[in-house]
Amino acid sequence: MSSDEDVAAASRHTHFIGKKENIIQARRVKSVGERDVLVIYHQGDFYAIEVRCYHSGGPLQEGDIEVSCLCPWHKYKITLAEGEGLYQAVDPSVKPLKPTWCSRGVKQRVHTVTLSNEDVFLTLNDSPGPTDSDYYQTEKYRNTFLKD
Ligand code: FES
């Protein structure tokens, strides 16, 4: 693909989300093409993550945000930048037992956020490899909790 084709392809997948100040004040869920995406501002950075949790479709827009997003349904942790599922593990041979955070790998599809002056744009990550959260972007689930 030529450089011009790359630019054209990128612009087809890039969407205006809102004004920077508005997203800083309140997280936002946007339906972009075939996907519903949660856009968050957290500690100086913007993130875009698919809104339904990879575990069972929980509403991440209602989750607590730390360094990761904590799903409100079963409390799974998902990193905002990479979409990694996190879990705590202990090595039973080490006493006293001390839990450490480990990664299940990338489970939640994340997208790219860019800024242009005061405007926030989202570029969809349409990489072909399935991500666990893709299951909850199907029509069956898209008609659930976002429609009110
Ligand atoms: Fe179970 Fe998110 S739906 S942890």
Coordinates of C-alpha atoms and ligand atoms in Angstrom, one line a residue:
M1 CA 0.0 0.0 0.0
S2 CA 1.4 3.4 -0.9
S3 CA 1.7 6.2 1.6
D4 CA -1.3 8.0 0.1
E5 CA -3.4 4.9 0.4
D6 CA -2.3 4.6 4.1
V7 CA -3.4 8.1 4.8
A8 CA -6.7 7.5 3.0
A9 CA -7.3 4.3 4.9
A10 CA -6.5 6.0 8.3
S11 CA -8.9 8.8 7.6
R12 CA -11.7 6.4 6.8
H13 CA -11.2 4.8 10.2
T14 CA -10.8 8.1 12.2
H15 CA -13.8 9.6 13.8
F16 CA -14.4 12.8 15.8
I17 CA -15.4 11.9 19.3
G18 CA -15.8 15.3 21.0
K19 CA -14.1 18.3 22.6
K20 CA -11.2 17.5 24.8
E21 CA -12.6 19.5 27.8
N22 CA -15.9 17.6 27.6
I23 CA -14.2 14.2 27.6
I24 CA -11.9 15.2 30.5
Q25 CA -15.0 16.0 32.5
A26 CA -17.0 12.8 31.7
R27 CA -16.2 9.5 30.0
R28 CA -18.0 9.0 26.8
V29 CA -19.4 5.9 25.0
K30 CA -19.5 6.3 21.2
S31 CA -20.9 4.0 18.5
V32 CA -18.3 4.1 15.8
G33 CA -19.0 1.9 12.8
E34 CA -19.6 -1.6 14.0
R35 CA -18.2 -0.9 17.5
D36 CA -19.2 0.7 20.8
V37 CA -16.2 2.3 22.4
L38 CA -15.6 3.9 25.8
V39 CA -13.4 7.0 25.6
I40 CA -11.8 8.0 28.9
Y41 CA -9.4 10.6 30.2
H42 CA -7.3 9.4 33.1
Q43 CA -4.2 11.0 34.7
G44 CA -3.2 13.0 31.6
D45 CA -3.9 10.5 28.9
F46 CA -6.9 9.6 26.7
Y47 CA -7.9 5.9 26.2
A48 CA -10.4 4.1 24.0
I49 CA -11.5 0.6 25.0
E50 CA -14.4 -1.5 23.8
V51 CA -17.2 -0.8 26.2
R52 CA -18.4 -4.4 26.9
C53 CA -16.1 -6.5 29.2
Y54 CA -14.4 -9.5 27.5
H55 CA -15.5 -11.8 30.4
S56 CA -19.2 -11.6 30.1
G57 CA -20.1 -8.3 28.5
G58 CA -20.2 -6.1 31.6
P59 CA -20.6 -2.3 31.1
L60 CA -17.1 -0.9 31.5
Q61 CA -18.5 2.7 31.3
E62 CA -19.7 2.1 34.9
G63 CA -16.4 0.6 36.1
D64 CA -13.9 2.2 38.5
I65 CA -10.8 3.5 36.8
E66 CA -7.4 3.2 38.4
V67 CA -4.4 2.3 36.2
S68 CA -6.8 -0.2 34.8
C69 CA -10.6 -0.4 34.4
L70 CA -12.4 -2.5 37.0
C71 CA -15.5 -4.2 35.5
P72 CA -18.5 -3.6 37.7
W73 CA -19.9 -7.0 37.2
H74 CA -17.2 -9.5 38.4
K75 CA -14.4 -7.1 39.1
Y76 CA -12.0 -8.2 36.4
K77 CA -9.2 -5.7 35.8
I78 CA -8.4 -4.6 32.3
T79 CA -5.5 -2.3 31.4
L80 CA -6.6 0.9 29.6
A81 CA -3.6 1.2 27.3
E82 CA -3.3 -2.4 26.1
G83 CA -6.5 -4.2 27.0
E84 CA -4.7 -6.8 29.0
G85 CA -6.8 -8.9 31.4
L86 CA -5.1 -8.9 34.9
Y87 CA -5.3 -11.4 37.7
Q88 CA -3.6 -11.9 41.0
A89 CA -1.6 -15.0 41.6
V90 CA 0.4 -16.4 44.5
D91 CA 3.4 -18.7 44.6
P92 CA 2.5 -21.2 47.3
S93 CA 6.1 -22.1 47.8
V94 CA 6.9 -18.5 49.0
K95 CA 5.7 -17.8 52.6
P96 CA 4.1 -15.5 53.6
L97 CA 1.9 -15.7 50.6
K98 CA 2.1 -12.5 48.6
P99 CA -0.2 -11.9 45.6
T100 CA 1.2 -10.4 42.5
W101 CA -0.5 -9.0 39.4
C102 CA -0.2 -11.1 36.3
S103 CA -1.5 -10.8 32.7
R104 CA -3.9 -13.1 30.9
G105 CA -2.8 -11.3 27.7
V106 CA -4.7 -8.9 25.5
K107 CA -8.4 -9.6 26.0
Q108 CA -10.1 -6.3 25.4
R109 CA -9.8 -4.5 22.0
V110 CA -8.4 -1.0 22.4
H111 CA -8.3 1.8 19.9
T112 CA -6.2 4.9 19.3
V113 CA -7.0 8.3 20.5
T114 CA -5.5 11.4 18.9
L115 CA -5.8 15.1 19.7
S116 CA -5.9 17.9 17.2
N117 CA -6.1 21.3 19.0
E118 CA -9.2 20.8 21.3
D119 CA -10.7 18.0 19.3
V120 CA -10.5 14.3 20.2
F121 CA -10.4 11.7 17.5
L122 CA -10.7 7.9 17.6
T123 CA -9.0 5.6 15.1
L124 CA -10.5 2.1 15.2
N125 CA -8.2 -0.8 15.7
D126 CA -9.5 -3.2 13.0
S127 CA -6.7 -5.7 13.3
P128 CA -8.0 -9.0 12.1
G129 CA -7.0 -11.2 14.9
P130 CA -9.9 -11.9 17.2
T131 CA -9.8 -10.4 20.6
D132 CA -12.1 -11.9 23.3
S133 CA -14.1 -8.7 23.6
D134 CA -15.1 -8.9 19.9
Y135 CA -17.8 -11.4 20.9
Y136 CA -19.7 -8.7 22.6
Q137 CA -19.7 -6.3 19.6
T138 CA -22.1 -8.5 17.8
E139 CA -25.7 -7.3 17.1
K140 CA -27.1 -9.5 19.9
Y141 CA -25.1 -7.6 22.5
R142 CA -25.1 -4.2 20.9
N143 CA -28.8 -4.0 21.4
T144 CA -28.5 -4.4 25.2
F145 CA -27.4 -1.9 27.8
L146 CA -26.4 1.0 25.6
K147 CA -30.0 1.4 24.3
D148 CA -32.0 3.3 26.8
Ligands
FES1 FE1 -17.4 -10.4 34.3 FE2 -16.7 -8.0 33.4 S1 -18.4 -9.2 32.9 S2 -15.8 -9.2 35.0

